[in-house]
XYZ file of C-alpha atoms in Angstrom:
580
model
C 0.000 0.000 0.000
C 1.400 3.367 -1.113
C 1.471 6.548 1.066
C -0.441 9.523 -0.454
C 0.796 12.990 0.626
C -2.133 15.432 0.766
C -1.186 19.129 0.728
C -3.380 22.231 1.028
C -2.136 25.802 0.446
C -3.574 28.625 2.511
C -3.567 32.082 0.909
C -3.595 35.233 2.947
C -3.186 38.938 2.228
C -0.202 40.799 3.530
C -2.257 43.181 5.672
C -3.616 40.191 7.609
C -0.157 39.079 8.801
C 0.078 41.848 11.423
C 2.969 44.099 12.135
C 6.014 43.550 10.024
C 9.007 42.216 11.868
C 12.103 44.340 11.535
C 15.276 42.707 12.807
C 18.216 44.900 13.741
C 21.637 44.296 15.294
C 21.263 46.830 18.137
C 20.714 45.612 21.703
C 17.292 46.461 22.948
C 15.569 45.461 26.141
C 11.827 45.544 26.180
C 9.981 45.628 29.506
C 6.309 45.073 29.886
C 5.072 47.208 32.819
C 1.573 46.480 33.841
C -0.665 49.364 35.048
C -1.137 49.781 38.708
C -4.564 48.895 39.810
C -4.601 51.586 42.446
C -4.307 54.391 39.945
C -7.442 53.422 38.164
C -9.727 55.440 40.392
C -7.913 58.714 39.540
C -8.929 58.627 35.889
C -12.195 59.920 34.482
C -13.467 57.984 31.557
C -15.104 60.230 28.857
C -16.641 58.788 25.785
C -16.373 60.315 23.202
C -13.339 62.561 23.646
C -12.861 65.705 21.470
C -9.784 67.847 21.741
C -8.792 70.778 19.510
C -5.282 71.965 18.944
C -4.222 75.348 17.477
C -0.578 76.045 16.837
C -0.870 79.605 15.421
C -1.786 82.804 17.175
C -5.389 83.846 17.538
C -6.403 87.240 16.096
C -9.643 89.149 16.492
C -11.824 90.285 13.500
C -11.513 93.921 12.379
C -13.625 95.667 9.674
C -12.891 99.091 8.138
C -15.153 101.024 5.651
C -14.942 104.544 4.148
C -17.715 107.091 4.284
C -20.326 106.853 1.460
C -20.057 109.587 -1.188
C -23.466 110.933 -2.197
C -23.877 112.258 -5.758
C -26.648 114.385 -7.194
C -27.414 114.773 -10.911
C -28.588 118.145 -12.154
C -29.583 118.506 -15.832
C -30.906 121.184 -18.158
C -33.170 120.680 -21.182
C -31.513 122.202 -24.239
C -34.114 122.536 -26.931
C -32.429 125.589 -28.451
C -29.771 126.894 -26.105
C -29.902 126.865 -22.316
C -33.006 128.960 -21.824
C -34.779 129.261 -18.461
C -38.007 127.365 -17.922
C -40.155 130.474 -17.780
C -38.860 131.643 -21.174
C -40.497 130.575 -24.433
C -37.614 129.812 -26.800
C -39.901 130.017 -29.830
C -40.799 133.629 -29.085
C -38.204 135.777 -30.857
C -38.860 138.912 -28.842
C -38.421 137.142 -25.488
C -35.162 135.490 -26.557
C -33.706 138.758 -27.883
C -34.704 140.581 -24.685
C -33.108 137.850 -22.546
C -29.872 137.967 -24.577
C -29.595 141.718 -24.136
C -30.160 141.368 -20.426
C -27.360 138.812 -20.072
C -24.938 140.752 -22.259
C -25.434 143.914 -20.197
C -24.377 142.109 -17.031
C -21.019 143.303 -15.607
C -19.708 139.769 -15.112
C -20.633 138.621 -18.632
C -17.298 139.468 -20.308
C -15.267 138.264 -17.343
C -17.144 134.981 -17.238
C -16.723 134.428 -20.972
C -12.987 135.046 -20.741
C -12.757 132.352 -18.064
C -14.900 129.826 -19.972
C -13.363 130.213 -23.409
C -9.868 128.697 -22.752
C -11.125 125.337 -21.363
C -13.843 125.174 -24.008
C -11.252 125.704 -26.734
C -9.118 122.946 -25.227
C -12.033 120.502 -25.212
C -12.850 121.345 -28.823
C -9.267 120.644 -29.862
C -9.374 117.333 -27.994
C -12.583 116.355 -29.773
C -11.039 117.218 -33.129
C -8.058 114.969 -32.502
C -8.192 111.711 -34.472
C -7.784 108.320 -32.913
C -5.937 106.217 -35.477
C -7.273 102.994 -33.959
C -10.936 104.022 -33.943
C -13.357 102.725 -36.599
C -14.954 106.016 -37.607
C -17.017 104.538 -40.452
C -18.101 101.248 -38.896
C -21.777 102.059 -39.554
C -21.215 102.168 -43.316
C -21.199 99.159 -45.580
C -17.790 98.246 -47.009
C -17.425 99.390 -50.601
C -15.843 96.978 -53.015
C -12.785 97.978 -54.985
C -13.292 99.728 -58.293
C -13.597 97.043 -60.926
C -12.242 97.402 -64.401
C -14.901 97.470 -67.099
C -14.490 94.630 -69.553
C -16.512 92.273 -71.734
C -16.180 88.889 -73.410
C -17.876 87.144 -76.309
C -19.987 84.232 -75.056
C -21.439 82.826 -78.297
C -21.594 83.559 -81.999
C -24.739 82.759 -84.027
C -24.195 82.580 -87.799
C -26.728 82.373 -90.580
C -27.124 78.760 -91.685
C -27.622 79.830 -95.311
C -24.575 80.580 -97.481
C -26.172 83.870 -98.598
C -24.962 86.901 -96.645
C -28.066 88.655 -95.300
C -28.267 91.651 -93.014
C -29.830 91.315 -89.551
C -32.300 94.174 -89.172
C -33.823 93.486 -85.732
C -33.368 91.437 -82.523
C -35.869 90.662 -79.776
C -35.436 88.726 -76.510
C -38.126 86.316 -75.339
C -39.983 87.300 -72.121
C -39.348 83.939 -70.395
C -36.072 85.019 -68.730
C -34.485 85.626 -72.129
C -33.556 82.053 -72.985
C -34.221 82.731 -76.677
C -34.008 85.632 -79.088
C -35.571 86.237 -82.498
C -33.523 87.654 -85.367
C -34.951 89.023 -88.619
C -32.833 88.708 -91.787
C -33.450 90.977 -94.767
C -31.394 92.655 -97.478
C -33.050 96.040 -97.872
C -30.567 97.111 -100.539
C -31.632 94.374 -102.956
C -34.918 94.569 -104.800
C -35.310 90.781 -104.700
C -34.142 88.792 -101.688
C -32.709 85.352 -102.210
C -34.278 83.958 -99.034
C -36.966 85.153 -96.640
C -36.262 82.883 -93.659
C -35.693 84.281 -90.173
C -34.672 82.400 -87.042
C -35.310 82.020 -83.344
C -32.097 81.059 -81.566
C -31.578 79.301 -78.264
C -28.897 81.014 -76.207
C -27.223 77.717 -75.312
C -27.162 76.363 -78.884
C -25.311 78.613 -81.363
C -24.974 75.900 -84.028
C -28.530 75.623 -85.344
C -31.655 77.750 -84.751
C -34.382 76.118 -82.699
C -37.190 77.536 -84.898
C -37.115 78.665 -88.535
C -39.772 81.196 -89.578
C -40.831 80.959 -93.222
C -42.820 84.008 -94.389
C -43.773 84.725 -97.991
C -41.471 87.779 -98.009
C -38.497 88.900 -95.845
C -39.060 90.194 -92.311
C -37.735 93.623 -91.365
C -38.642 93.619 -87.673
C -39.761 90.915 -85.247
C -41.039 91.423 -81.688
C -41.988 89.010 -78.886
C -45.235 89.493 -77.010
C -44.189 90.577 -73.487
C -46.969 88.439 -71.952
C -46.686 85.302 -74.129
C -43.398 83.895 -75.427
C -45.184 81.912 -78.173
C -46.671 84.915 -79.991
C -44.683 87.318 -82.181
C -45.483 90.174 -84.535
C -43.448 91.227 -87.545
C -43.191 93.960 -90.145
C -42.666 92.723 -93.691
C -40.853 94.105 -96.701
C -44.188 94.615 -98.469
C -45.431 96.987 -95.745
C -47.732 94.383 -94.217
C -47.728 93.178 -90.598
C -47.990 89.528 -89.597
C -48.727 87.613 -86.402
C -46.931 84.370 -85.497
C -47.786 81.568 -83.098
C -44.784 79.244 -83.012
C -46.918 76.477 -81.480
C -48.869 76.247 -84.752
C -45.963 76.167 -87.156
C -43.285 78.152 -88.925
C -45.643 80.182 -91.141
C -47.493 83.352 -90.086
C -50.784 82.821 -88.343
C -52.410 85.917 -89.874
C -51.319 88.754 -92.171
C -52.788 92.173 -92.853
C -54.238 93.041 -96.244
C -51.991 94.898 -98.681
C -54.503 97.672 -99.452
C -54.810 98.530 -95.719
C -51.090 98.232 -94.903
C -48.102 100.545 -95.247
C -47.050 101.802 -98.676
C -43.367 101.306 -97.892
C -41.241 98.892 -95.840
C -42.705 98.278 -92.365
C -39.535 98.815 -90.340
C -40.965 99.291 -86.791
C -43.507 97.312 -84.723
C -44.039 97.551 -80.959
C -46.512 96.051 -78.498
C -48.593 98.474 -76.407
C -50.396 98.148 -73.090
C -53.874 96.673 -73.301
C -56.091 94.502 -71.153
C -56.147 91.750 -73.756
C -52.426 91.951 -74.567
C -53.193 91.759 -78.301
C -52.635 95.348 -79.468
C -49.563 96.796 -81.155
C -48.652 99.621 -83.502
C -46.371 99.899 -86.508
C -44.522 102.595 -88.456
C -42.988 102.910 -91.870
C -41.035 105.280 -94.071
C -44.282 106.180 -95.783
C -44.997 108.439 -92.765
C -47.880 106.474 -91.244
C -48.405 105.042 -87.756
C -50.994 102.284 -87.569
C -52.536 100.641 -84.525
C -53.504 96.950 -84.838
C -55.226 94.147 -82.955
C -54.046 90.594 -83.704
C -57.621 89.333 -83.338
C -58.583 91.412 -86.408
C -55.396 91.860 -88.351
C -56.879 92.487 -91.808
C -57.015 96.253 -91.300
C -55.724 98.717 -88.643
C -57.912 100.068 -85.854
C -56.436 103.577 -86.196
C -54.110 105.403 -88.586
C -52.082 108.587 -88.096
C -50.135 110.398 -90.834
C -47.076 112.400 -89.749
C -47.476 115.749 -91.498
C -45.194 118.334 -89.872
C -46.483 121.411 -91.693
C -50.222 120.662 -91.621
C -50.862 117.966 -88.991
C -54.604 117.939 -89.587
C -54.052 117.227 -93.285
C -53.859 113.420 -93.346
C -52.693 113.203 -96.954
C -49.945 110.601 -97.208
C -48.235 112.504 -100.046
C -47.129 115.215 -97.600
C -45.981 112.813 -94.848
C -42.450 112.537 -93.432
C -40.879 109.095 -93.222
C -40.552 107.423 -89.795
C -37.220 105.786 -89.002
C -37.592 104.961 -85.282
C -40.457 104.190 -82.917
C -40.636 104.088 -79.128
C -43.238 103.153 -76.521
C -42.872 103.105 -72.734
C -45.308 100.754 -70.999
C -45.415 102.898 -67.843
C -46.638 106.001 -69.715
C -49.975 104.710 -71.014
C -50.937 106.210 -74.352
C -47.747 108.234 -74.852
C -45.439 107.305 -77.734
C -42.478 108.767 -79.614
C -41.340 108.522 -83.218
C -38.103 109.587 -84.894
C -38.314 110.972 -88.422
C -35.973 110.901 -91.385
C -35.335 114.656 -91.146
C -33.949 114.375 -87.583
C -37.085 115.479 -85.714
C -38.505 113.477 -82.788
C -42.212 113.780 -82.053
C -43.662 113.012 -78.627
C -47.290 112.114 -79.216
C -50.352 111.171 -77.241
C -52.906 108.793 -78.667
C -55.688 110.361 -76.577
C -55.583 113.567 -78.601
C -58.796 114.342 -80.425
C -57.145 115.782 -83.545
C -53.848 114.882 -85.285
C -52.345 118.221 -84.220
C -53.098 117.373 -80.568
C -51.617 113.896 -80.988
C -48.387 115.363 -82.408
C -47.987 118.217 -79.956
C -44.296 118.189 -78.965
C -41.339 118.284 -81.342
C -37.587 118.009 -80.782
C -34.977 118.841 -83.415
C -32.548 116.116 -82.390
C -30.243 115.134 -85.278
C -29.044 116.516 -88.595
C -29.917 113.315 -90.403
C -32.277 110.425 -89.905
C -32.979 109.302 -86.320
C -31.609 105.749 -86.217
C -32.372 104.847 -82.587
C -34.837 106.306 -80.097
C -35.187 104.950 -76.568
C -36.287 106.234 -73.164
C -34.192 105.612 -70.089
C -35.815 102.641 -68.277
C -35.554 104.398 -64.881
C -35.759 108.111 -65.769
C -38.489 108.002 -68.403
C -38.472 111.783 -68.943
C -35.046 111.456 -70.525
C -34.517 109.720 -73.840
C -31.621 108.828 -76.120
C -31.397 109.627 -79.829
C -28.748 108.257 -82.180
C -28.122 109.617 -85.653
C -25.369 110.810 -88.013
C -22.166 110.893 -85.912
C -23.466 111.730 -82.441
C -25.707 110.405 -79.694
C -27.723 112.873 -77.629
C -29.652 112.714 -74.357
C -32.794 114.816 -74.138
C -35.211 115.878 -71.444
C -38.887 116.529 -72.050
C -38.500 119.773 -70.074
C -36.022 121.186 -72.653
C -37.310 121.267 -76.215
C -34.691 123.435 -77.907
C -31.477 121.652 -76.978
C -30.208 118.365 -75.549
C -28.799 118.134 -72.029
C -25.853 115.833 -72.865
C -24.187 114.559 -76.019
C -21.211 112.553 -77.173
C -18.385 114.061 -79.203
C -18.562 113.580 -82.954
C -17.419 110.098 -83.959
C -15.222 109.476 -86.956
C -17.378 106.542 -88.029
C -21.123 106.663 -88.619
C -23.279 105.470 -85.710
C -25.608 102.569 -86.513
C -27.643 102.319 -83.296
C -27.750 102.615 -79.547
C -29.555 101.446 -76.427
C -29.692 102.029 -72.664
C -28.574 99.384 -70.208
C -31.578 97.682 -68.602
C -30.063 97.371 -65.114
C -27.500 100.198 -64.782
C -29.327 103.382 -65.767
C -26.226 105.526 -66.409
C -24.791 103.144 -69.037
C -25.596 103.308 -72.740
C -24.305 101.303 -75.721
C -23.415 102.632 -79.178
C -22.577 100.562 -82.266
C -20.598 101.976 -85.180
C -20.008 101.267 -88.819
C -16.439 100.034 -88.260
C -17.685 97.123 -86.091
C -16.883 98.763 -82.725
C -19.079 98.807 -79.640
C -18.697 101.814 -77.309
C -19.972 101.603 -73.731
C -20.573 104.947 -72.004
C -21.058 105.423 -68.270
C -22.164 109.000 -67.695
C -21.445 108.849 -63.963
C -17.777 108.086 -64.583
C -16.939 110.258 -67.595
C -18.848 112.193 -70.235
C -16.137 112.895 -72.817
C -15.169 109.343 -73.810
C -16.485 105.771 -73.446
C -15.386 103.653 -70.504
C -15.079 100.607 -72.788
C -14.569 100.236 -76.531
C -14.716 96.733 -78.023
C -13.927 95.688 -81.572
C -16.711 93.139 -82.093
C -16.011 92.321 -85.739
C -14.749 93.835 -88.984
C -18.223 94.181 -90.494
C -20.831 96.917 -90.067
C -22.882 96.492 -86.884
C -26.608 96.883 -87.522
C -28.507 96.312 -84.260
C -28.001 95.905 -80.497
C -30.437 94.539 -77.918
C -29.430 94.271 -74.231
C -30.771 91.388 -72.142
C -33.386 92.127 -69.467
C -30.943 91.025 -66.725
C -28.285 93.440 -67.976
C -25.240 91.200 -68.185
C -25.718 90.096 -71.802
C -26.287 91.964 -75.043
C -26.947 90.613 -78.536
C -25.182 92.518 -81.334
C -25.861 91.845 -85.020
C -23.835 92.734 -88.118
C -24.443 93.141 -91.831
C -23.247 89.628 -92.736
C -25.934 87.806 -90.726
C -23.888 87.061 -87.589
C -25.065 87.723 -84.040
C -22.551 88.113 -81.195
C -23.576 87.515 -77.597
C -21.418 89.653 -75.281
C -21.198 89.478 -71.500
C -20.224 92.577 -69.513
C -18.505 92.926 -66.157
C -20.272 93.784 -62.924
C -19.060 97.387 -63.091
C -21.261 97.933 -66.176
C -24.349 96.042 -64.996
C -24.990 96.814 -61.311
C -25.810 100.065 -59.532
C -24.077 101.187 -56.386
C -25.747 102.652 -53.306
C -25.648 106.339 -54.287
C -25.738 105.986 -58.083
C -29.410 106.856 -58.397
C -29.009 110.081 -56.404
C -25.891 111.032 -58.358
C -27.482 110.396 -61.744
C -30.634 112.275 -60.721
C -28.488 115.239 -59.700
C -26.594 115.007 -62.993
C -29.775 115.087 -65.099
C -31.341 117.907 -63.036
C -28.175 119.994 -63.203
C -27.834 119.642 -66.970
C -31.550 120.328 -67.479
C -31.381 123.553 -65.450
C -28.283 124.652 -67.337
C -29.949 124.153 -70.705
C -33.045 126.023 -69.540
C -30.911 129.009 -68.577
C -29.142 128.927 -71.945
C -32.481 128.657 -73.758
C -33.829 131.694 -71.888
C -30.708 133.744 -72.722
C -30.833 132.776 -76.401
C -34.514 133.622 -76.576
C -33.882 137.004 -75.019
C -30.969 137.643 -77.377
C -33.065 136.780 -80.418
C -35.814 139.154 -79.344
C -33.270 141.889 -78.743
C -31.643 141.422 -82.145
C -35.044 141.359 -83.819
C -36.042 144.644 -82.209
C -32.701 146.248 -83.210
C -33.088 145.014 -86.772
C -36.598 146.395 -87.017
C -35.443 149.745 -85.638
C -32.602 149.977 -88.178
C -34.951 149.096 -91.011
C -37.353 151.858 -89.952
C -34.476 154.349 -89.910
C -33.407 153.301 -93.404
C -37.000 153.680 -94.558
C -37.144 157.236 -93.268
C -33.823 158.156 -94.924
C -34.882 156.794 -98.269
C -38.251 158.477 -98.060
C -36.588 161.838 -97.368
C -34.115 161.375 -100.190
C -36.531 160.242 -102.831
C -40.218 160.405 -102.221
C -40.837 158.846 -105.629
C -39.987 155.283 -104.424
C -43.337 153.808 -103.380
C -42.360 150.236 -104.359
C -39.225 149.894 -102.242
C -37.757 146.411 -102.167
C -37.590 145.460 -98.477
C -35.433 142.392 -99.128
C -32.693 144.500 -100.679
C -32.819 146.830 -97.701
C -32.432 143.958 -95.233
C -29.600 142.488 -97.303
C -27.776 145.802 -97.309
C -28.158 146.114 -93.568
C -26.772 142.602 -93.016
C -23.775 143.307 -95.244
C -22.967 146.406 -93.228
C -23.172 144.453 -89.959
C -20.895 141.762 -91.386
C -18.306 144.307 -92.544
C -18.365 146.035 -89.151
C -17.815 142.711 -87.375
C -14.791 141.946 -89.586
C -13.324 145.383 -88.891
C -13.710 144.864 -85.132
C -11.907 141.510 -85.290
C -9.063 142.950 -87.337
C -8.631 145.796 -84.870
C -8.520 143.332 -81.948
C -5.835 141.207 -83.646
C -3.777 144.308 -84.485
C -3.975 145.458 -80.853
C -2.802 142.055 -79.637
C 0.163 142.053 -82.048
C 1.193 145.518 -80.874
C 1.138 144.383 -77.257
C 3.325 141.370 -78.079
C 5.856 143.538 -79.931
C 6.069 145.987 -77.023
């Protein structure tokens, strides 16, 4: 039998072993002295026992406080100076009497001499500038002056190989995603093609819609309330209405016998409840009002006869080259004539003379472009010959601003839709000039060479950043302008209003002086003629049939000779002074 060793290990934590044994080599004798039983009665047992110990010194609490300073606020109400309460500051007599009373006081001068030095010191302190203070923190930060520039976005070329002139452009009212262009060679008696196009801005390769009339289109306008309806003026003098939902041919056309006798070069929509009324103009001198619901004949016709407005004979009419209508002015309209005159008319007039009441002699040649400022409708722009002029309806004899004479003939112009001080001018050499009248009035702020061909028409986009420019070879350029030419700053409207008012007042003063001078010269001329009459009558009483024209001519020759003599004497006096 084998022996089995059974082992069991006890585990215990160190803290349960008791005090640790420390063994040293020093000799130590430990004695265990038991307490004496007799001393037990001398002790008092207290349970529990609390004992406090303080090693630092004990100090007492001390509190000290200063005396309270009492302040009293005294104010005075300054409505207009420091007047007493019993004095009415609005009464002039009382205030003057009170001032005299104070100034007569003996201590007044002495007191003022004492108060002036500290007051002057405080004023100088207030005028001192703190270089770290934000003096203009309440104002909005103004962006840096941006350089005016432009870039060509797209180019839209005629898909036909024949080079045809673009005569008109019109943006669609649905945010301007499309524009209509009319193609027509007015110089040729027979046009090779009569097609016109509607282009999509994003697709310059092919037109989205091709319009196929029976004769070429001179002008084409979108309906401002419906982007599917257009009106056009044809080469035959007729007007046509288009609905692009129904096809590429005109929906309805006016009758030839009731249409214009010459090219219909201007059509514009007018305000109406139905949105179906428009009017047209031609070089035959007629303005016709139409309704697309009954397009066979016009609803009203007006012949532009400058010499006898009430005589509505078309043989005496003056050709119309430009037409304008502002939707915010109701029945008011304007037309530019081939002789340079602009007529501001009102359709509500009962007679033709009342409808053609106001005239402006604007250009020396035909008025090519006529457009009101979209913000300041009293001011309008005319373009013709070699200059562009800005007019005000308050000044009829002269314009309030004009551009210097250009070397190349101007072909058109237009206001910017968004920035009211900017206008665009196109020239025969293919250059586009952008003028900002708030920046400079003697030269354009931007001049862009668009192409080498003659530019024929410009139409800015309703949002202001884009503008479509057409040339004589059937190409349309879409240009984008910088923010400096499209947005208005905070004070631009006030500055441009002040500019227009200032120039208008100046022209009124000049007009009044010229009118007075003309009356004065007329009276002097009449007086001199009467004197000559009396001399001749005394010399020869046998001249009953005296030729007045010869007398006036003689008087003018004498005035001319006297003026030349005066100039020669002035030049001789100047030369003598230089020699001395």
